Coordinates of C-alpha atoms and ligand atoms in Angstrom, one line a residue:
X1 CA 67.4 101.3 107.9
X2 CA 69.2 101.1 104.7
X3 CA 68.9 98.1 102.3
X4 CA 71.6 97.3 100.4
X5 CA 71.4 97.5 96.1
X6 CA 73.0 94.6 94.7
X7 CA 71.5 95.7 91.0
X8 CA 71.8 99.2 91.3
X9 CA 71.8 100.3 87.6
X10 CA 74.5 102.9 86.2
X11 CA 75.5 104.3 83.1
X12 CA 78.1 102.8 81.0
X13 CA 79.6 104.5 78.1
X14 CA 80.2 101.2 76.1
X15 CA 76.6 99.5 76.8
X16 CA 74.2 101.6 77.8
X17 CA 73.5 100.1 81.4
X18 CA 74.7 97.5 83.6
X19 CA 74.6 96.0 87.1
X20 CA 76.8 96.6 89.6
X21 CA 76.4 93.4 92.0
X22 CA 79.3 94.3 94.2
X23 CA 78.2 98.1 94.4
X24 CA 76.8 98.0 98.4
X25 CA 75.7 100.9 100.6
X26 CA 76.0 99.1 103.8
X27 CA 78.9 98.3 106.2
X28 CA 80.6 94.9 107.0
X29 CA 80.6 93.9 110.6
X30 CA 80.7 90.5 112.5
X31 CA 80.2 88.7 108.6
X32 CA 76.8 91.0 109.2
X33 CA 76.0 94.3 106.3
X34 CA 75.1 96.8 108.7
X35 CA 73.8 100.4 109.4
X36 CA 75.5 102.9 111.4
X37 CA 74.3 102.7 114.7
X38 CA 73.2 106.3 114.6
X39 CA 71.2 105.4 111.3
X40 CA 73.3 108.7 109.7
X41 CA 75.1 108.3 106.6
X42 CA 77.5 110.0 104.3
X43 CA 77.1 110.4 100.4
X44 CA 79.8 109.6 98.0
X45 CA 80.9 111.5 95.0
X46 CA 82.2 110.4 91.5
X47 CA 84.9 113.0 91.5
X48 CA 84.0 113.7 87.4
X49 CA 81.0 115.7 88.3
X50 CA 80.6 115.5 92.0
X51 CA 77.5 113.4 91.1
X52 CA 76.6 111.2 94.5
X53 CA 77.0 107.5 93.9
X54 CA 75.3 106.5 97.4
X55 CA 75.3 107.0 100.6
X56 CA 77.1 104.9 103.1
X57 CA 76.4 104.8 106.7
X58 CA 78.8 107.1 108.6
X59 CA 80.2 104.7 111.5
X60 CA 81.4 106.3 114.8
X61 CA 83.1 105.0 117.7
X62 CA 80.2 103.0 118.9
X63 CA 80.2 101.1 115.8
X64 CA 84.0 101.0 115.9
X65 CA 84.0 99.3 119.2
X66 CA 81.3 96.6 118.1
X67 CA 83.8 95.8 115.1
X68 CA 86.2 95.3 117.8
X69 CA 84.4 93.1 119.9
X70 CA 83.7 90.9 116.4
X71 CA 87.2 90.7 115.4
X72 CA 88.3 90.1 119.0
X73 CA 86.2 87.4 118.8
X74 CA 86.7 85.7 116.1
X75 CA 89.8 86.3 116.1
X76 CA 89.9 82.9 119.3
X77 CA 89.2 81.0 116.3
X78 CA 90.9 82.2 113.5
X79 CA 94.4 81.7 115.3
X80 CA 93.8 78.6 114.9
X81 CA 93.6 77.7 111.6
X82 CA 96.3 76.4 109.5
X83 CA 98.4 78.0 107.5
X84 CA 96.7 75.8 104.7
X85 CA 93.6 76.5 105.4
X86 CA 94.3 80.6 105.6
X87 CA 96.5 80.1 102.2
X88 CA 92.8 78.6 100.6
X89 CA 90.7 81.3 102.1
X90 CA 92.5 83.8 100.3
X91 CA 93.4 82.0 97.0
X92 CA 89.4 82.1 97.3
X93 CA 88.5 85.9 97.6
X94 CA 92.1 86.3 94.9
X95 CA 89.9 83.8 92.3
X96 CA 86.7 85.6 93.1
X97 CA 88.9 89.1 92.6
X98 CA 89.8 87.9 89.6
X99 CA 86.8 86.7 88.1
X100 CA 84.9 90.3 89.5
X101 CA 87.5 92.5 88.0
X102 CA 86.1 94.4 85.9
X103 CA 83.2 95.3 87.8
X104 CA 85.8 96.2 90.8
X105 CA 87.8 98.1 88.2
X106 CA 83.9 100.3 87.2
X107 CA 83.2 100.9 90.8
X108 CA 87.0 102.1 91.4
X109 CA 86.9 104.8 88.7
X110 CA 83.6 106.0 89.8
X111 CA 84.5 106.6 93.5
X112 CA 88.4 108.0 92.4
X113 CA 88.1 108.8 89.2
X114 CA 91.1 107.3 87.7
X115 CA 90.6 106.0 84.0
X116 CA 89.3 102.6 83.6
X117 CA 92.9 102.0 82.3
X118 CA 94.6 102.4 85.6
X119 CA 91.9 101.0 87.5
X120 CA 92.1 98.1 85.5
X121 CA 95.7 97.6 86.6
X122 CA 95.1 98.6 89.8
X123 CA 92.8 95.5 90.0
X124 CA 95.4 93.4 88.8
X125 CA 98.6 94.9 91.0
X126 CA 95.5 94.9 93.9
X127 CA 94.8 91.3 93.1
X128 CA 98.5 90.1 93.1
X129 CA 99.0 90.6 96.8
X130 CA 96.6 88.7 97.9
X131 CA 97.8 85.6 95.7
X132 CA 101.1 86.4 96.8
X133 CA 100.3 86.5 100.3
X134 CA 98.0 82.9 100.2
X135 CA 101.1 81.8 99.2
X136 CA 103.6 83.4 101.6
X137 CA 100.9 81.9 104.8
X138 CA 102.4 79.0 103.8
X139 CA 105.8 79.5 104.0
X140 CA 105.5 81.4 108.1
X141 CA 107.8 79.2 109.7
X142 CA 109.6 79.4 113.3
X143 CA 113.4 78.5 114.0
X144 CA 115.2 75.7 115.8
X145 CA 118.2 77.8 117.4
X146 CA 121.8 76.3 118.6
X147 CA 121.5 76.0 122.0
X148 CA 124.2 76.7 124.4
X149 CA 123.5 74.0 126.6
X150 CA 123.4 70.2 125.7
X151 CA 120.3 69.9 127.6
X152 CA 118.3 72.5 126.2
X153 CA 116.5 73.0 123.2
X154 CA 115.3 76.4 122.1
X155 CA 112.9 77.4 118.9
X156 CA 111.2 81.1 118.0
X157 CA 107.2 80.6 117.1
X158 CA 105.5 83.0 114.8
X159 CA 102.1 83.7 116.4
X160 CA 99.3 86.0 114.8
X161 CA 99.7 89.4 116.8
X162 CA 95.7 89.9 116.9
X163 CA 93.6 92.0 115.9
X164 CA 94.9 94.9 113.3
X165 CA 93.5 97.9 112.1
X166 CA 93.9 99.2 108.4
X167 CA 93.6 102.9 107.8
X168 CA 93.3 102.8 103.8
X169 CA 93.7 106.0 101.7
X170 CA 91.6 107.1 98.5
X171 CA 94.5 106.9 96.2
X172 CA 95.0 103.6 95.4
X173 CA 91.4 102.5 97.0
X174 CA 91.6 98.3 96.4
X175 CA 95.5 97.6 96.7
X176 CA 96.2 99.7 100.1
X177 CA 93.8 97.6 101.3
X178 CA 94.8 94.3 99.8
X179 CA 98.5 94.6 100.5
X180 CA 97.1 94.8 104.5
X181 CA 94.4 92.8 104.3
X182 CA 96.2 89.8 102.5
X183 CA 99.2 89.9 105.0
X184 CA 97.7 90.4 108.4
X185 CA 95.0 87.3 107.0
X186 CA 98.1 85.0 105.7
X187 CA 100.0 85.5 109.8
X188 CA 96.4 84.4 111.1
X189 CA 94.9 88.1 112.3
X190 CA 91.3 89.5 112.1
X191 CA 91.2 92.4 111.3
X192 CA 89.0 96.1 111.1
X193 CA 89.6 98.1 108.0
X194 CA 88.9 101.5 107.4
X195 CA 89.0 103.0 104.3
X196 CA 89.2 107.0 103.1
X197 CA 86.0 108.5 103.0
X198 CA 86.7 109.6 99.6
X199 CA 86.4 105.5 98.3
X200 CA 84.6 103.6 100.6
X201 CA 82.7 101.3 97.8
X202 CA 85.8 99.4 96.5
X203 CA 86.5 98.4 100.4
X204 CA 82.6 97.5 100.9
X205 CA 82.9 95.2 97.9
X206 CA 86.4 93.4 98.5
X207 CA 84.1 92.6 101.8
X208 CA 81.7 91.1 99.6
X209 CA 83.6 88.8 97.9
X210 CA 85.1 88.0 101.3
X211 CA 81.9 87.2 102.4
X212 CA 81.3 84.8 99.2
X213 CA 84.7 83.7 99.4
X214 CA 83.7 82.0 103.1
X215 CA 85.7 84.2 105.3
X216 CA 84.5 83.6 109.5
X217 CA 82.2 86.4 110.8
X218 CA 84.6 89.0 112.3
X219 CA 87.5 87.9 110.1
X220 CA 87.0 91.0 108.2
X221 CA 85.2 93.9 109.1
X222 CA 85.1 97.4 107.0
X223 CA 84.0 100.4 108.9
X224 CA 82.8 103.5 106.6
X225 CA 83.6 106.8 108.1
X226 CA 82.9 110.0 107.1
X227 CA 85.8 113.3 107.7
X228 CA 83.4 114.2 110.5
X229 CA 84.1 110.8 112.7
X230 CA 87.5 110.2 110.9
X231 CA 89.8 111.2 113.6
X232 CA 87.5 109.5 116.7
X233 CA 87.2 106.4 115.2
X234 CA 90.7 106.8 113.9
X235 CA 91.9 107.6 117.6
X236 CA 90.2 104.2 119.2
X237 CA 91.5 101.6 116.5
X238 CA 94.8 103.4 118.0
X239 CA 93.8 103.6 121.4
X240 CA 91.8 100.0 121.8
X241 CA 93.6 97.9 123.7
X242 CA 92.0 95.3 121.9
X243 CA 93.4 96.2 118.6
X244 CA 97.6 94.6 118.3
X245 CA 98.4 96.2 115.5
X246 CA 98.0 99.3 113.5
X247 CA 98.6 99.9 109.3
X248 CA 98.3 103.0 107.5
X249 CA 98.9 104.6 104.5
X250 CA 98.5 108.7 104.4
X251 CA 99.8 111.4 104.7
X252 CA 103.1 112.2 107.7
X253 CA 101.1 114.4 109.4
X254 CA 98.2 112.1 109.6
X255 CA 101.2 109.2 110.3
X256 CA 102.4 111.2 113.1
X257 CA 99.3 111.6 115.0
X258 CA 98.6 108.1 114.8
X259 CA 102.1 107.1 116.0
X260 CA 101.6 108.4 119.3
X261 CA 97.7 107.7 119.6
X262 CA 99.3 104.1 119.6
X263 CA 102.0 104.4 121.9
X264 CA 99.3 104.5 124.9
X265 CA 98.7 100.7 123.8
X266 CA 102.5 99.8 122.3
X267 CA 100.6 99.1 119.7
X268 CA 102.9 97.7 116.6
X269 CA 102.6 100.1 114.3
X270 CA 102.8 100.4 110.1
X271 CA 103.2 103.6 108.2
X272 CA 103.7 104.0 104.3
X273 CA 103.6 108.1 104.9
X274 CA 104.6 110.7 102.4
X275 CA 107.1 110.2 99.3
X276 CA 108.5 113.6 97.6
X277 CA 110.7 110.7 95.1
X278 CA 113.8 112.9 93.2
X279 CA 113.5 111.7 89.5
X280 CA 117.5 112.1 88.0
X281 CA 118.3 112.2 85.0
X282 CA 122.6 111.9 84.9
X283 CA 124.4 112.7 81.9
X284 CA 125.1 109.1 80.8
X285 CA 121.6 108.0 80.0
X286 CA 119.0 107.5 77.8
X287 CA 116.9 110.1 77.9
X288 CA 114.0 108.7 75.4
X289 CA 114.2 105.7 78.8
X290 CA 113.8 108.3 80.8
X291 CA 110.6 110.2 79.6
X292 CA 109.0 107.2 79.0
X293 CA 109.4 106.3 82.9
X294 CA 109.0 110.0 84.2
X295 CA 105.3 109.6 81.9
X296 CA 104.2 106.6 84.0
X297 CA 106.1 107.8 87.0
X298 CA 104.7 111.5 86.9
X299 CA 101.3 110.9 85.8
X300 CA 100.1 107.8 87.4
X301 CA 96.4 108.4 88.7
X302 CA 97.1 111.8 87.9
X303 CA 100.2 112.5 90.0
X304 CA 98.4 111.5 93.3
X305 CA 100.6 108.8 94.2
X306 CA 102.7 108.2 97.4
X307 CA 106.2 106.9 95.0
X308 CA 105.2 109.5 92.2
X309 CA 108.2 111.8 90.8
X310 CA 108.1 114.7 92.6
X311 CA 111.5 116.7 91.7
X312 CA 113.1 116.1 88.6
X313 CA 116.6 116.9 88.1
X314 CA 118.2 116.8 84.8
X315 CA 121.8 117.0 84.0
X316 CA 122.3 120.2 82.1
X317 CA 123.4 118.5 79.1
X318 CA 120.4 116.9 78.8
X319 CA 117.8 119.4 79.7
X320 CA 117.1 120.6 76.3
X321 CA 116.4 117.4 74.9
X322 CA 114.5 116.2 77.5
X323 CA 112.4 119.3 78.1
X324 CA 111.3 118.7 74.1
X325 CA 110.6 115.2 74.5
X326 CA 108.5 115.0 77.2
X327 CA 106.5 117.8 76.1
X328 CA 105.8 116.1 72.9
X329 CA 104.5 113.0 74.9
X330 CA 102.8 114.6 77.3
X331 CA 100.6 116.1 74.6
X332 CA 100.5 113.1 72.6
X333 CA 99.7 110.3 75.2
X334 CA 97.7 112.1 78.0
X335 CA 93.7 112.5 77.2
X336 CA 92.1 113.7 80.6
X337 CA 88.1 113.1 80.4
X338 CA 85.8 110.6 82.4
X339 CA 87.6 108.0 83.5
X340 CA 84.9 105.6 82.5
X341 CA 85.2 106.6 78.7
X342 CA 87.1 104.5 76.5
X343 CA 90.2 106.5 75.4
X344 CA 90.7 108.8 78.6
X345 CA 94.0 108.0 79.9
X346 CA 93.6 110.4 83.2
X347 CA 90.7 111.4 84.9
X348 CA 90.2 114.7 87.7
X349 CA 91.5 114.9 91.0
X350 CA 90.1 113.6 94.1
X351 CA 88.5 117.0 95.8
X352 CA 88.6 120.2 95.5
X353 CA 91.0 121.1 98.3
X354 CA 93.2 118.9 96.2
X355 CA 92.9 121.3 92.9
X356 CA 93.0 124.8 95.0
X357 CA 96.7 122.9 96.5
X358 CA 98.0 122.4 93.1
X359 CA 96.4 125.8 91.5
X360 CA 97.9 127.9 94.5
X361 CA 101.2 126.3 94.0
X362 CA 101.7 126.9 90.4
X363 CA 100.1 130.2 90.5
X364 CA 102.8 131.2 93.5
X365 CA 105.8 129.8 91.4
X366 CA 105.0 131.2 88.1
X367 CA 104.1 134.6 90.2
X368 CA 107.6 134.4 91.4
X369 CA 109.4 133.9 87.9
X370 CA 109.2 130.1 87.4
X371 CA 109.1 128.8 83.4
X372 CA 105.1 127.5 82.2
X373 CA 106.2 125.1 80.0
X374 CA 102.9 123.6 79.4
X375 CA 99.6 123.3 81.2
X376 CA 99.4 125.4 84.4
X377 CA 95.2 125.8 84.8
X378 CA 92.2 123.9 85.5
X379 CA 90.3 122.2 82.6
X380 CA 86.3 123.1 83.8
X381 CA 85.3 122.4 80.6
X382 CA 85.9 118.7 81.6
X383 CA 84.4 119.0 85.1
X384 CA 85.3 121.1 88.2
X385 CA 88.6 118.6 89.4
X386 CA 90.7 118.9 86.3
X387 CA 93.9 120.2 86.4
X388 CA 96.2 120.3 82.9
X389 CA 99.7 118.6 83.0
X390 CA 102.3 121.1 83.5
X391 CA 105.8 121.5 83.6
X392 CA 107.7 124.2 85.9
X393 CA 111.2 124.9 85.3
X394 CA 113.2 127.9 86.7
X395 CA 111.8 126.9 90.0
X396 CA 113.7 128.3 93.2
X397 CA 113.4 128.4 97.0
X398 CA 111.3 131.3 97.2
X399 CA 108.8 129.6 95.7
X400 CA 106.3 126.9 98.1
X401 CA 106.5 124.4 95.3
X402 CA 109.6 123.7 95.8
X403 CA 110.6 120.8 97.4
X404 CA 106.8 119.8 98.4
X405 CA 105.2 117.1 97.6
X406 CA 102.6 118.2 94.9
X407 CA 100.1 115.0 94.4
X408 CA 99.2 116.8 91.2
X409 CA 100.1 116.3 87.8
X410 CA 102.7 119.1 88.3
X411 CA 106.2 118.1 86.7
X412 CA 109.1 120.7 88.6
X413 CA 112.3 120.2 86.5
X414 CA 115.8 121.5 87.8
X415 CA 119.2 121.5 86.2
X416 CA 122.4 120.1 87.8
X417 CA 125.9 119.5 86.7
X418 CA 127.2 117.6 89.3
X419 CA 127.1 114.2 91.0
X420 CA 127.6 115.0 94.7
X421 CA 125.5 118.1 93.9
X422 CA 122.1 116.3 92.9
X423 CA 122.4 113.6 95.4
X424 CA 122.5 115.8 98.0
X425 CA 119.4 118.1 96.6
X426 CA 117.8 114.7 95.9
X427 CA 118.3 113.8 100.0
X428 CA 117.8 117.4 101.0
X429 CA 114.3 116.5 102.1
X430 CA 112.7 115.4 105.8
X431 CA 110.8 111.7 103.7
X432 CA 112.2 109.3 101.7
X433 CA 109.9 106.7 100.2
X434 CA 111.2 106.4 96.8
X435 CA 113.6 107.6 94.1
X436 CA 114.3 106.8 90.9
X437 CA 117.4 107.9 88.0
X438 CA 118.9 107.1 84.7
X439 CA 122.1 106.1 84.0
X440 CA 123.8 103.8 81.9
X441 CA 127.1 104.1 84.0
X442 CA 127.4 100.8 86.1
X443 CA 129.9 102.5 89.0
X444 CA 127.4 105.5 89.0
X445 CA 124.3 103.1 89.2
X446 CA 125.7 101.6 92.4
X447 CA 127.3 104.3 94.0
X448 CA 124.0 106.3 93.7
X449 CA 121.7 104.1 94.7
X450 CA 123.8 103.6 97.9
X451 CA 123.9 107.2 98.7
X452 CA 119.6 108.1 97.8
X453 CA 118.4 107.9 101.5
X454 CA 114.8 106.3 100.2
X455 CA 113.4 103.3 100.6
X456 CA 113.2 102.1 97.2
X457 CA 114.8 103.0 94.2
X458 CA 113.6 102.9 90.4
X459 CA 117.4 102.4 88.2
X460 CA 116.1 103.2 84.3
X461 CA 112.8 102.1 85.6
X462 CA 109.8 104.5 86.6
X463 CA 107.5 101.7 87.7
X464 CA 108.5 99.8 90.7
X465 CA 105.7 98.8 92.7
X466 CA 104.6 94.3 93.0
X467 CA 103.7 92.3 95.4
X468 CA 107.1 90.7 95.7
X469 CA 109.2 93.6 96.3
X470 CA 109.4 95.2 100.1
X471 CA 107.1 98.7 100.0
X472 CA 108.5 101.0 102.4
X473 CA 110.3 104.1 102.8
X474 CA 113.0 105.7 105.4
X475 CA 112.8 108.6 107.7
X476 CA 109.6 110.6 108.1
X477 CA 107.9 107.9 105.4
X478 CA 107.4 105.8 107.6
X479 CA 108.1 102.4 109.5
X480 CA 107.8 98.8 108.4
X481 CA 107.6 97.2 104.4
X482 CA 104.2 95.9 102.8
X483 CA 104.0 93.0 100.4
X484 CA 107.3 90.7 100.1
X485 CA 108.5 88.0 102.8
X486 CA 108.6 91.1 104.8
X487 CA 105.2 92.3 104.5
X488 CA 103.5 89.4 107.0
X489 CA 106.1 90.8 109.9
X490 CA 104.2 93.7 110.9
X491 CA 100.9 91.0 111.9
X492 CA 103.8 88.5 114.0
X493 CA 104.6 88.0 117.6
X494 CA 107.7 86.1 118.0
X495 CA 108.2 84.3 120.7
X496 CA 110.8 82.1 122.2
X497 CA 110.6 78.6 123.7
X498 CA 113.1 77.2 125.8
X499 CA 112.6 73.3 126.3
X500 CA 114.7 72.7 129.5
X501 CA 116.6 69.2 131.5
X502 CA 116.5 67.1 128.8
X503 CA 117.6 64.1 129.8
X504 CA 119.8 62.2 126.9
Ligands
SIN1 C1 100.9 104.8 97.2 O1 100.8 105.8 96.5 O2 100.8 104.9 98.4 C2 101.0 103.4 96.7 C3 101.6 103.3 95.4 C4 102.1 101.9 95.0 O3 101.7 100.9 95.7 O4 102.7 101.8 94.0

């Protein structure tokens, strides 16, 4: 049986060592840190030099159907609970989040990689939903309706839908699964969360302080799966009865399997899938705006994000200029290394199948006649995951780049002279999650951003993402919004009363 190592030692590059209290090697269950029925387990690598951090046990369906049964259960009692009482449970694990975040932020960057920079703020942006969402439990309310008959009354109740599954991705390892987590909890739902096998040690310690914070047994429960049982425990969450609602964020062809996998059930179903976000840059702007948002946009844990700019399209006026400029910071600003040394700004990739993408892509474009402005290679001298910021230009429709989405620090630049032109290149794609362009024309600003078929748009702005803005995306990116008002809807039943003969 595995024991769990609440001092495991490990390096730091600042100190020499320090504890890691939240670091755990077991899985959450029923308020219970548990083994895999099947005693197996799967290891988990620090993407810098594939060095294994621990091994976690690898849950299967059996262990997937006793997490059901817990949050089943506790879910009788959790319902309820006020909405006060909720809104203090997770103000709780949001202080405890707070007061941990630095050792959240180490554990992050060893399991993804990212610099200790951007885990940093992933802590805090993590963090911010579930304050947001202690405060949006309070605020759930139902609605007296006009009735049209004098002796009726009618109302609409908000009721927890049950119990909800969370199928969490490796990108952004602690606020996927706080965005969830602290909306299905504020509308009164248990729920099971599985996390990538990729980061499963960020998940396992939100459950800790969970635990510390005083959740109820069964409130919470975080399943670690490795790729071998992915898809079978993946497929019951969808396929339980049991289990009301399902959230994930992933890939569309992931999303896709798991929206019919729940249609057996009716299962209500969230999906944040695939971006490919257009990145324009219109004649009117300001371009130095502009490369300082494609720099956060672009590069943000190293390209591997669901909103990152994926096509850039500069006006041809501007291209020059642009080009120069965002060269010049790339080269300037980026330091790829460890993420846990002071001074890296963006660490390796998440796994090899992830570089060979990237390297195959470039190497087909640049095969094909496509412009290396900078970058284009691996850096092995920093580890076997590194791949250099590039730029493509001259980048056509023989070539697979374009037009995929890259999750690599791969910038694809392409020239365009006309309005109608870009926005239809910029919707010429089957997602649309975000999109972002410059502009200092008002009309243009408004007429654009009615026309971009995405779900959210960035206007002289590269970073759009808080917990008070609806997360969400059109077409094949998926269904539903996260954080926001919105965000609690996707863990609600409504239902309608009708209070009948009233005598006056
Ligand atoms: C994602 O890449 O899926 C999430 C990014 C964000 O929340 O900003």
């Amino acid at each position: 049986m595995l024991s769990s190592f609440r001092l495991l030692l490990l390096r730091n590059p600042s100190s020499s060592y320090r504890s890691l209290s939240l670091l755990k090697n077991q899985a959450y269950v029923d308020g219970k840190w548990v083994p895999s029925t099947s005693c197996e387990t799967f290891a988990v690598h620090n993407p810098v030099d594939n060095a294994i951090i621990t091994q976690v046990p690898d849950m299967t369906i059996e262990d997937t159907a006793l997490a059901i049964t817990s949050a089943k259960s506790a879910f009788h009692s959790f319902r309820k609970t006020t909405a006060k009482e909720r809104s203090d449970l997770l103000r709780c694990w949001y202080n405890l989040m707070v007061q941990h975040s630095e050792e959240l932020a180490e554990i992050l960057t060893k399991e993804n990689g990212k610099s200790l920079a951007e885990s940093r703020a992933e802590i805090k942006y993590g963090n911010s939903f579930v304050e947001w969402f202690s405060e949006e439990s309070r605020r759930i309310n139902g609605e007296i309706l006009q009735a049209p008959l004098r002796n009726r009354k009618l109302m609409i109740l908000k009721q927890p839908i049950g119990v909800a599954a969370l199928i969490t991705p490796w990108n952004f390892p602690h606020a996927m699964i706080t965005r969830k987590a602290g909306a299905a909890i504020a509308a009164g739902c248990t729920c099971i969360i599985k996390p990538s096998e990729d980061t499963p040690l960020t998940a396992l310690a939100l459950a800790k302080l969970a635990e510390d914070a005083g959740f109820p047994a069964g409130v919470i429960n975080v399943i670690t799966t490795s790729l071998k049982n992915s898809a079978t425990v993946g497929k019951l969450l969808c396929e339980s009865p049991d289990v009301r609602a399902l959230s994930f964020t992933g890939s569309t062809p992931v999303g896709k399997i798991l929206y019919e996998q729940c249609a057996s059930t009716v299962k209500r179903i969230s999906l944040e899938l695939g971006g490919n976000a257009p990145f324009i840059i219109f004649e009117k702007s300001n371009v130095d705006l502009a490369v300082t948002g494609a720099m956060a946009c672009k590069f943000r844990n190293t390209g591997q994000t669901c909103v990152s700019a994926n096509r850039f399209y500069v006006h041809n006026k501007k291209f020059d200029e642009f080009i120069d400029k965002f060269m010049e910071r790339i080269s300037k600003d980026i330091k790829m290394g460890d993420g846990s040394r002071e001074g890296v700004t963006h660490g390796p990739l998440i796994k090899s199948s992830q570089v060979d993408t990237v390297e195959k892509l470039v190497n087909d474009a640049v095969k094909k006649g496509a412009k290396l402005h900078c970058g284009g290679k691996r850096l092995e001298d920093l580890g076997p995951l590194f791949f250099a910021p590039t730029i493509l230009t001259d980048v056509d429709e023989t070539m697979e780049i374009c037009g995929k989405e890259i999750f690599g620090p791969v910038a694809v630049i392409h020239r365009f002279d006309d309005e109608d032109e870009v926005v239809r290149m910029a919707n010429s794609v089957p997602v649309g999650l975000a999109g972002y362009f410059y502009s200092e024309d008002l009309s243009q600003i408004f007429r654009v951003a009615g026309k971009l078929e995405v779900g959210m748009i960035g206007v002289n702005e590269g970073l759009i993402s808080c917990a008070e803005a609806a997360f969400g995306g059109v077409k094949e990116s998926g269904i539903g919004r996260e954080g926001s008002s919105h965000g609690v809807e996707d863990f609600l039943d409504i239902k309608y009363l009708c209070i009948g003969n009233i005598q006056y």
